[in-house]
Coordinates of C-alpha atoms and ligand atoms in Angstrom, one line a residue:
X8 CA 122.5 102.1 102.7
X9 CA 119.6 100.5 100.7
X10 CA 118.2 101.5 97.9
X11 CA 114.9 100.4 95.7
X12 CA 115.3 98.9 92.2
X13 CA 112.1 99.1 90.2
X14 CA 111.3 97.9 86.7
X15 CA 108.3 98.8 84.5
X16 CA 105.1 96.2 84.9
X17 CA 101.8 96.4 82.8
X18 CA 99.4 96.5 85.5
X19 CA 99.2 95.8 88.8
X20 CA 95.9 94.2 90.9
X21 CA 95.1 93.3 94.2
X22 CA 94.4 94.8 97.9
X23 CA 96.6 96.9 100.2
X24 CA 96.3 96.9 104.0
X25 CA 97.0 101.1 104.9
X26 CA 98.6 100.9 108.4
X27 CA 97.9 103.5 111.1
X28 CA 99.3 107.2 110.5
X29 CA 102.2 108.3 111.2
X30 CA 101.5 112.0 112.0
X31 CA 99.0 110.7 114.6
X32 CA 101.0 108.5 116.2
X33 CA 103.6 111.0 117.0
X34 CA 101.4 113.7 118.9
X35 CA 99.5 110.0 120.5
X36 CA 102.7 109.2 121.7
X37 CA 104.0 112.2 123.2
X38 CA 100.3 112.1 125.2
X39 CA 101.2 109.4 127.3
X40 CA 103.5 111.8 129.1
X41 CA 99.7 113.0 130.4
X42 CA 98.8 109.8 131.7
X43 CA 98.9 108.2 135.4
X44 CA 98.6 104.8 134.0
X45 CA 100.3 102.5 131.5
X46 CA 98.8 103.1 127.8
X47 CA 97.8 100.8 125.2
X48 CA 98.1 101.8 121.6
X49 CA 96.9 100.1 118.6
X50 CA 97.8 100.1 115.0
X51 CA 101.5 102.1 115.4
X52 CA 102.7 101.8 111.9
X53 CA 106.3 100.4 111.8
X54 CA 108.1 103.2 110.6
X55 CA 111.4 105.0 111.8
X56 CA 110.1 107.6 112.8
X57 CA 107.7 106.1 115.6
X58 CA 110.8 104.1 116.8
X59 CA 112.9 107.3 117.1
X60 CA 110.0 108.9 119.6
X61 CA 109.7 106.0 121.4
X62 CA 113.6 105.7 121.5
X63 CA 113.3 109.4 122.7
X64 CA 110.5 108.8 125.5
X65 CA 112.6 105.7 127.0
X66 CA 115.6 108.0 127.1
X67 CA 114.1 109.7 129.4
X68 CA 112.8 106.8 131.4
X69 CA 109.7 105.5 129.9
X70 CA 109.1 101.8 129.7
X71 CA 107.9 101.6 125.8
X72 CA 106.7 97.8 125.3
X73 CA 106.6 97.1 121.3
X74 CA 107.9 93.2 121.6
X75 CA 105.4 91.9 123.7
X76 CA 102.8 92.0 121.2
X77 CA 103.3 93.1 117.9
X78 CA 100.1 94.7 117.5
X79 CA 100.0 96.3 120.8
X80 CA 102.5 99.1 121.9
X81 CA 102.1 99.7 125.8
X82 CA 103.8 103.0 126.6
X83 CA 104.4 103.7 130.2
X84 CA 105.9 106.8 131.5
X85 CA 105.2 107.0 135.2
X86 CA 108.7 106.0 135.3
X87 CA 109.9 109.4 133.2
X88 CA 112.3 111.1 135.5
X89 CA 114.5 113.0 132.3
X90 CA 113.1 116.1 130.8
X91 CA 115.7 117.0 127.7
X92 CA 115.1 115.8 124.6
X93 CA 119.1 116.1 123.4
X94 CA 120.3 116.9 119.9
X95 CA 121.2 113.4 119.0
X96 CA 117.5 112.5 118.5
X97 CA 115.9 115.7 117.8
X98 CA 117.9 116.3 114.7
X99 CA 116.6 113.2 113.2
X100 CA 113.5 113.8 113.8
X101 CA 111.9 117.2 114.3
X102 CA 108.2 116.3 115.6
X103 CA 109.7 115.3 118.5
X104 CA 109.0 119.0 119.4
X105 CA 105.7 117.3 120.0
X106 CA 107.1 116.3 123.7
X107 CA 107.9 120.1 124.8
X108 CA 104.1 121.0 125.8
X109 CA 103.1 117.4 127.7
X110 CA 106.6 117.9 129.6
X111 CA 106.2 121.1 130.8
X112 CA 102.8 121.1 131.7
X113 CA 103.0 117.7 133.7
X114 CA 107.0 118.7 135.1
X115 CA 107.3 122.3 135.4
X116 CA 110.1 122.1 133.0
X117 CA 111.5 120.9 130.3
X118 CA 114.8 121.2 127.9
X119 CA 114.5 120.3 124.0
X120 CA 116.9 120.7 121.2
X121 CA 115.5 122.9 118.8
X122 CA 114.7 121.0 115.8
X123 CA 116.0 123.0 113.3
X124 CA 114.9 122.8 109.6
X125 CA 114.7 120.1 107.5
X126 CA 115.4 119.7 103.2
X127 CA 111.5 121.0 102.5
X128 CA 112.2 124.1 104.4
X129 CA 113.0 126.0 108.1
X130 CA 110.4 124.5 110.0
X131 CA 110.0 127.2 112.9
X132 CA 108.4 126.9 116.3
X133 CA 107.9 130.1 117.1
X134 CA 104.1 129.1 117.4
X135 CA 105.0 127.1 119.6
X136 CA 106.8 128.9 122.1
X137 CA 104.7 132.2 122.0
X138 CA 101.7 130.1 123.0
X139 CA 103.4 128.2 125.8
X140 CA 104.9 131.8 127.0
X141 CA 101.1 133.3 126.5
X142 CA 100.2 130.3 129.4
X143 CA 103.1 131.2 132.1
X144 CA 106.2 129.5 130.9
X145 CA 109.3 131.4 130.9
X146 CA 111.1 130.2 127.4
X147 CA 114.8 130.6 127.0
X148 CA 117.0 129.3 124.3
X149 CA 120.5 128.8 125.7
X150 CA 123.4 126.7 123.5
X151 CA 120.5 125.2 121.2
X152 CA 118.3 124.4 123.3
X153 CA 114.6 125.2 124.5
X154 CA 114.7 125.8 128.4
X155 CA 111.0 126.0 129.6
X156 CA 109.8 126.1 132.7
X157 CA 106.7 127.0 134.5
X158 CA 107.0 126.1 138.0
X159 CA 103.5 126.9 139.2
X160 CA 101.9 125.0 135.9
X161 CA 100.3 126.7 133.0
X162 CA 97.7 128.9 133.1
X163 CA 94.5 128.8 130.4
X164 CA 94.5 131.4 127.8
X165 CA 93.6 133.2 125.2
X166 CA 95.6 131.3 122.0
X167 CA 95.3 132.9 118.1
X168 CA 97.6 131.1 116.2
X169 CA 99.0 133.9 113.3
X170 CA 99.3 130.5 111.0
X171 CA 97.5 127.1 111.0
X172 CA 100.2 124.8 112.9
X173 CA 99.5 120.8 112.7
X174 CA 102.0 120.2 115.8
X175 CA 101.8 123.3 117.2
X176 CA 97.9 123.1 117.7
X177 CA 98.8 119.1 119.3
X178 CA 101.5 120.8 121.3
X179 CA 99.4 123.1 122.8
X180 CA 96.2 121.0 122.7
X181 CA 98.5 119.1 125.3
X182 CA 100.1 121.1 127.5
X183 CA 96.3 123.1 128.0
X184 CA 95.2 119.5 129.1
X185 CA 97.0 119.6 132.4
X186 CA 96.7 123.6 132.9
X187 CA 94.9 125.5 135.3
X188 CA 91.4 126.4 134.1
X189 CA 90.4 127.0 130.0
X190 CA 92.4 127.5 127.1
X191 CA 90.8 128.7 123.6
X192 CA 92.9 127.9 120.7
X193 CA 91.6 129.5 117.6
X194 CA 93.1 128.8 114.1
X195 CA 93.5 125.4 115.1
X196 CA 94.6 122.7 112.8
X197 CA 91.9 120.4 111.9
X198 CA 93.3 117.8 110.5
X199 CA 92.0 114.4 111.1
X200 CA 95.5 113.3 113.4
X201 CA 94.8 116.5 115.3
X202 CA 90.6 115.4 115.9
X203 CA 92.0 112.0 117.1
X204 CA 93.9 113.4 119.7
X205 CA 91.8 115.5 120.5
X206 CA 89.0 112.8 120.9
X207 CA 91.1 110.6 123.2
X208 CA 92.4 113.3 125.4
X209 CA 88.1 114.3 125.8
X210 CA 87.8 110.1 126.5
X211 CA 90.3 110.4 129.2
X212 CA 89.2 113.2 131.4
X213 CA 90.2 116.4 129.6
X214 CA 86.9 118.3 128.2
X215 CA 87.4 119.8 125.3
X216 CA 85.2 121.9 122.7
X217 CA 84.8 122.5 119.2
X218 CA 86.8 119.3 117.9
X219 CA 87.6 119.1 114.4
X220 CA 86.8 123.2 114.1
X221 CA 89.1 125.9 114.2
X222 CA 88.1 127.2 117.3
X223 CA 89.3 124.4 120.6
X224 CA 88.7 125.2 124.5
X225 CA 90.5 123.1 126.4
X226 CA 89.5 122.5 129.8
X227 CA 92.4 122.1 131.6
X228 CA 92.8 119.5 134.9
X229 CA 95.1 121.4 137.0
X230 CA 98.0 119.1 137.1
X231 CA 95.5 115.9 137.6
X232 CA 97.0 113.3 135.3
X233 CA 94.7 111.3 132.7
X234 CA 93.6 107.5 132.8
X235 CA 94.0 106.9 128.8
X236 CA 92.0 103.6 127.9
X237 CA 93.6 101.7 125.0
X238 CA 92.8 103.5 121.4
X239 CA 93.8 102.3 117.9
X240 CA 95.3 105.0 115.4
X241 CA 93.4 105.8 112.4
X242 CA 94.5 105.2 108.9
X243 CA 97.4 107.1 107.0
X244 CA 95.8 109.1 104.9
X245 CA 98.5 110.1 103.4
X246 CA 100.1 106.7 102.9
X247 CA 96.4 105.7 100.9
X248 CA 96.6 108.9 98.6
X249 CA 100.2 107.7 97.5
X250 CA 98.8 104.2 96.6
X251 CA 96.1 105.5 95.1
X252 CA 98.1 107.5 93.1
X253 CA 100.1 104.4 92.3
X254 CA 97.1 102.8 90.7
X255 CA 96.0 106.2 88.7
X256 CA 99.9 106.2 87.4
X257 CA 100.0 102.7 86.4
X258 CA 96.6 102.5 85.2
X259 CA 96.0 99.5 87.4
X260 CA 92.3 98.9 90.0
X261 CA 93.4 98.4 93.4
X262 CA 91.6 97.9 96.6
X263 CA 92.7 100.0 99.8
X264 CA 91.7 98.6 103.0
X265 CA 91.4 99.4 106.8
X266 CA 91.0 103.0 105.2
X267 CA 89.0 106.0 105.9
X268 CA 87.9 107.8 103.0
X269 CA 86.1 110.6 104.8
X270 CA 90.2 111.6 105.4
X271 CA 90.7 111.8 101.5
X272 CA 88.0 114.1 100.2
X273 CA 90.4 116.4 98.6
X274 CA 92.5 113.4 97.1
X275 CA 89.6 112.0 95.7
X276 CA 88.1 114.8 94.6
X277 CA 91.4 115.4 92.5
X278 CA 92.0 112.3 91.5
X279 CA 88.4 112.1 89.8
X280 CA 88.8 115.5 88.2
X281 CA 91.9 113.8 86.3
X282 CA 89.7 110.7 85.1
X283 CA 89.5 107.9 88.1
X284 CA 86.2 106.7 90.0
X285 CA 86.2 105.0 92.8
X286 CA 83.7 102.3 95.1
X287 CA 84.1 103.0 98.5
X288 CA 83.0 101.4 102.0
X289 CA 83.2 102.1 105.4
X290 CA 86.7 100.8 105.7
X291 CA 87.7 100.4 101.7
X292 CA 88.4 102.4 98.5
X293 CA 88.4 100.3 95.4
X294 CA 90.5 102.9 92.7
X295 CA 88.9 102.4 88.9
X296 CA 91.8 104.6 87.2
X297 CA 90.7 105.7 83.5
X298 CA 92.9 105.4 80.4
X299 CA 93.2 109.1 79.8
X300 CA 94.8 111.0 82.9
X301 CA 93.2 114.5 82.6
X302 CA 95.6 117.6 83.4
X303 CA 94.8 119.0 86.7
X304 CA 95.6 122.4 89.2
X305 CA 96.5 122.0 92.5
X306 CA 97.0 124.5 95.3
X307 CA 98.3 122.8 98.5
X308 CA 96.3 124.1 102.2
X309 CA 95.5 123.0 105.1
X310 CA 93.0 120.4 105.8
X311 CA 90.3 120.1 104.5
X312 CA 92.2 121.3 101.6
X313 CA 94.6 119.6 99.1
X314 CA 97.3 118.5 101.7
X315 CA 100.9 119.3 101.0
X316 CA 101.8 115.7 101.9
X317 CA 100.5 114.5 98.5
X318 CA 101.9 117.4 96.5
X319 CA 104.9 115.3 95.2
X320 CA 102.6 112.0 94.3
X321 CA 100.6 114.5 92.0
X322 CA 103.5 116.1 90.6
X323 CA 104.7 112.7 89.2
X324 CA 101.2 111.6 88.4
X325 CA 100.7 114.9 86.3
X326 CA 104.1 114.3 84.5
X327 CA 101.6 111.4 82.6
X328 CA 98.4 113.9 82.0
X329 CA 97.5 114.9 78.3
X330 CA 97.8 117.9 78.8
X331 CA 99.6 121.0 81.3
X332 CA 98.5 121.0 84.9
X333 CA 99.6 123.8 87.2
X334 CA 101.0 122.8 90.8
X335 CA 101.4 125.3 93.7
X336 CA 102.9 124.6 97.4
X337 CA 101.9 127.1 99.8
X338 CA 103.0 125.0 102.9
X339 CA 106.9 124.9 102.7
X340 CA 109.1 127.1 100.7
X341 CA 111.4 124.1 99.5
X342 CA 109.1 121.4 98.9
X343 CA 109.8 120.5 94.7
X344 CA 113.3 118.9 95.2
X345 CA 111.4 115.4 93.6
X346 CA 111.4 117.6 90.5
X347 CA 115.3 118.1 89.1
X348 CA 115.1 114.3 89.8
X349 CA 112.3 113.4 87.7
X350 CA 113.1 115.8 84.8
X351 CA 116.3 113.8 84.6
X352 CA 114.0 110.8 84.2
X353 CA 112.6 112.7 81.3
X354 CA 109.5 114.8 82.7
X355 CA 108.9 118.2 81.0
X356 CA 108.2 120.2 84.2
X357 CA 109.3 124.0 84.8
X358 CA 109.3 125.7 88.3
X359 CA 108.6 129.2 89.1
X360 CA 108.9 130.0 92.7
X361 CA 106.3 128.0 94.2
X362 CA 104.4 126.9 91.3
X363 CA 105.4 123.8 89.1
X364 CA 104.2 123.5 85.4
X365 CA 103.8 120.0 84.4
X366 CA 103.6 119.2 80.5
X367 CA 102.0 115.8 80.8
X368 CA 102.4 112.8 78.1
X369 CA 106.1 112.2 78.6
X370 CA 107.9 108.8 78.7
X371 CA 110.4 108.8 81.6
X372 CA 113.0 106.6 81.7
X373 CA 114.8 104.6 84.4
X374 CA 117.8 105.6 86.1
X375 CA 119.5 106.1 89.3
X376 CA 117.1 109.1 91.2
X377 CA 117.6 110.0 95.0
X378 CA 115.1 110.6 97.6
X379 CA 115.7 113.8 99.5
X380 CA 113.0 113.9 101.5
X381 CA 109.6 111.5 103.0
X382 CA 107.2 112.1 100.2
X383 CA 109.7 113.1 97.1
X384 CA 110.7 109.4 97.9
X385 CA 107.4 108.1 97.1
X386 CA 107.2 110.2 94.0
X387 CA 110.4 108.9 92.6
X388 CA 109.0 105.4 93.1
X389 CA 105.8 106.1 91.3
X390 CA 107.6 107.0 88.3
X391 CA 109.9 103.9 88.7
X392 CA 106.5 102.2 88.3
X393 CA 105.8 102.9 84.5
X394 CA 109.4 104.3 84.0
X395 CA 111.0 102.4 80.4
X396 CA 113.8 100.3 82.0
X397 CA 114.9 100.3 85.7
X398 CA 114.6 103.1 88.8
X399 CA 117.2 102.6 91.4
X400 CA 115.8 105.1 94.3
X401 CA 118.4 106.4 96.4
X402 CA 118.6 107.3 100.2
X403 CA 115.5 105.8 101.0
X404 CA 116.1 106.2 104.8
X405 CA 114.2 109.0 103.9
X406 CA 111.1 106.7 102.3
X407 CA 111.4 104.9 105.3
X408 CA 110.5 107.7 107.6
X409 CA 106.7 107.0 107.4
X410 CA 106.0 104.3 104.6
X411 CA 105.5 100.8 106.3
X412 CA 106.3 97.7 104.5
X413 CA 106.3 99.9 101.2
X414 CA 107.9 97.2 99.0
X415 CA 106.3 94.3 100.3
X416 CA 102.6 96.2 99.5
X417 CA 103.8 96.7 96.1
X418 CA 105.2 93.3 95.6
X419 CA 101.9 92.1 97.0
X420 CA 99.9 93.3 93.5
X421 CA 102.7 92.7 91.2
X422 CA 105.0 95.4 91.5
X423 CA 108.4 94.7 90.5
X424 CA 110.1 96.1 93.4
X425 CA 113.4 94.6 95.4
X426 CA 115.4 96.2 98.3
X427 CA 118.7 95.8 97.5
X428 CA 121.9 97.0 99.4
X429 CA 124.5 100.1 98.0
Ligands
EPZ4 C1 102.9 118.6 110.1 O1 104.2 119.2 110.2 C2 103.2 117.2 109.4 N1 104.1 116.5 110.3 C3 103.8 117.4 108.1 O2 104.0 116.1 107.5 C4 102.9 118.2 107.2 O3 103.5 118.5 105.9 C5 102.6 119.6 107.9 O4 102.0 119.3 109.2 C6 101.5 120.4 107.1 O5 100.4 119.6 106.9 C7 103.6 115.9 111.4 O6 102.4 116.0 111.7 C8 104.6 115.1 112.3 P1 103.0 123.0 110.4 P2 104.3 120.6 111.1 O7 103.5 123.4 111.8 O8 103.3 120.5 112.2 C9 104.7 127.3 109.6 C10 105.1 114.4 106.4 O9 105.5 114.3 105.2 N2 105.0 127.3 111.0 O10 101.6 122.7 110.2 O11 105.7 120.8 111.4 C11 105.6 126.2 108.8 O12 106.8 126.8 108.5 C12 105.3 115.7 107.2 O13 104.5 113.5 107.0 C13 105.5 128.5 111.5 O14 105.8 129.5 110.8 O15 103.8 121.7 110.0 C14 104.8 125.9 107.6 O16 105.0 126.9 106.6 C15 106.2 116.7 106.4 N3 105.8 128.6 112.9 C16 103.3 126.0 108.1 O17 103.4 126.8 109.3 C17 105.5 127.5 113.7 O18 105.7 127.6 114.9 C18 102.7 124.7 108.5 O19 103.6 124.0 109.4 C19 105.0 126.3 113.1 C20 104.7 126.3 111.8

């Protein structure tokens, strides 16, 4: 297994390319299932996790072109004649629930392994099943697997979700695309992976109201499949917070580009209250970080709200405030395991249920840490960054999930960062 040794610069400087986001490119690529023709996507970041649902579409017959050209991925699945999504893949990677709704709406049926939970906490679908049995599908689970089938096609419907799901509002989003007359979401998602699909699926046939609100009617084809013209996938918004975070930690300006800061307002706004300013473009954010890192409270929510993705970044970025900041995760029930690992790095931090006190102005100090999940990872390498001596980061199959190139962006404004092998 790799891992990432890290040693303490001064500063770093210079401009990082943010590639396209991951948790849009999983509920883009389970769209093609919608689609008659061949589809062209732009700007896939190269992450494992986009290889594992692509791995997962071919399995079941898809021709997924990524060689060809390595900025253009051309999914085609008029060729998908398989609709189980088995355990092997499934357990590695849990969004690829994301293919249950496209399936049975376009098939009549379809068999997934159910995901089960994952380190930051059980994960359920139940959203996602009572929805599709709202529009006509009859769900079973049999030996640990979803069976759902709705021979005559799903129906439009009434959909309330009783909790703001990000896939579970795609999942449905899709299978309402190819259903017989309208379906209503409300308590929708509305995060900014959720508008694009929305947008393309409205580009390609499939009317749909209210985007980016909490309220979506989907006006359903009846079975007709969807031409889908080439699209590019927006930034990862989460991958920018965590670099911008890196400059705040290490004090250092950086310049973010092929970004969209309207994604980031809660990031921003946080990372101002706690001393940094920022010049901003169209497609750039230039960090200024201050001297002083000012103590700061956090509540995690859903979008627009301070997204949980970056709850881990802070974390570690607080354990260098002057002062105590107060950080609460209402998403996940298990979502602090980054914490016994940087308290053994030296950071004063105490947890009570869901809410972590931070008592900034601690040195930490190098040692060997271990990533246990996607974002924890990145908070063990931001306090690697300005850590006394060396960070050896652990397990970082786990960093590797959804953070493309991350070394080689680092290294690219000074970072001393290697990826060396256990
Ligand atoms: C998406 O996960 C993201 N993943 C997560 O990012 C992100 O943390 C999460 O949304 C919240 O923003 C992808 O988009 C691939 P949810 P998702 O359904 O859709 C409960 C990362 O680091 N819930 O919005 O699985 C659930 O337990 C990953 O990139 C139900 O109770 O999250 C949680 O408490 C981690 N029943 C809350 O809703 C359901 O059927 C939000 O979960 C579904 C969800």
């Amino acid at each position: 297994m790799d891992y990432l040794q890290i040693n303490r610069v001064n500063s770093l400087n210079g401009k990082i390319k943010i590639s396209g986001a991951k948790n849009a490119s999983l509920p883009l690529i389970a769209m093609t299932i919608l689609a008659k023709n061949s589809v062209k996507i732009k700007n896939l970041p190269h992450v494992a996790d986009i290889n594992t649902l692509l791995k997962l579409l071919s399995n079941l017959g898809a021709e997924c072109d990524r060689k060809s050209n390595p900025e253009i991925t051309t999914v085609d699945t008029s060729s998908l004649t398989q609709t189980k999504a088995t355990y092997d893949i499934v357990k590695t990677m849990r969004a690829s629930i994301l293919v249950l709704g496209p399936i049975l709406a376009r098939f009549g049926h379809c068999e997934v392994s159910l995901p089960g939970g994952c380190a930051i906490g059980q994960r359920p679908i139940d959203l996602h099943l009572k929805a599709l049995e709202q529009m006509g599908a009859t769900i079973d689970i049999k030996a640990g697997y979803i069976v759902a089938t709705a021979p005559d096609g799903l129906k439009g419907c009434q959909i309330i979700f009783d909790k703001i799901t990000v896939t579970g509002t795609a999942n449905i989003v899709m299978a309402a695309a190819l259903a017989n007359g309208n379906t209503t979401i409300t308590n929708a998602a509305r995060e900014p992976e959720v508008v694009q699909l929305c947008e393309i699926l409205n580009n390609s046939g499939v009317k749909i109201d209210g985007i980016g609100t909490a309220v979506l009617t989907v006006h359903g084809t009846s079975g007709k499949l969807l031409d889908i013209n080439e699209f590019s996938v927006i930034p990862d918004r989460i991958e920018a917070g965590t670099y911008l975070c890196v400059a705040a930690i290490s004090k250092s300006e950086l310049i973010l580009t092929d970004v969209d800061a309207k994604h980031l307002g809660a990031v921003l706004s946080k990372l101002e209250e706690m001393g940094s300013t920022f010049t901003i473009t169209d497609d750039t954010i230039t960090i200024h970080p201050s001297d002083i890192i000012k103590p700061v409270k956090i509540v995690t929510q859903e979008y627009p709200g301070f997204p949980t993705d970056m709850q881990a970044q802070f974390l570690a970025l607080s354990t260098q405030a002057s002062g105590t900041s107060i950080i609460e995760e209402r998403l996940f029930e298990n979502r602090f395991m980054h914490v016994s690992e940087l308290q053994r790095m030296g950071a004063d931090i105490s947890l009570n249920g869901h809410v972590a006190t931070v008592n900034g102005g601690t040195k930490l100090s190098g040692t060997d840490v271990m990533a246990t999940d996607l974002r924890a990872s990145s908070a063990l390498v931001l306090a690697g960054l300005i850590a006394d001596g060396t960070t050896d980061v652990h397990r970082i199959y786990h960093l590797d999930r959804g953070y493309d190139s991350l070394e080689e962006k680092l290294q690219n404004v000074g970072a001393d960062i290697v990826r060396l092998k256990e």
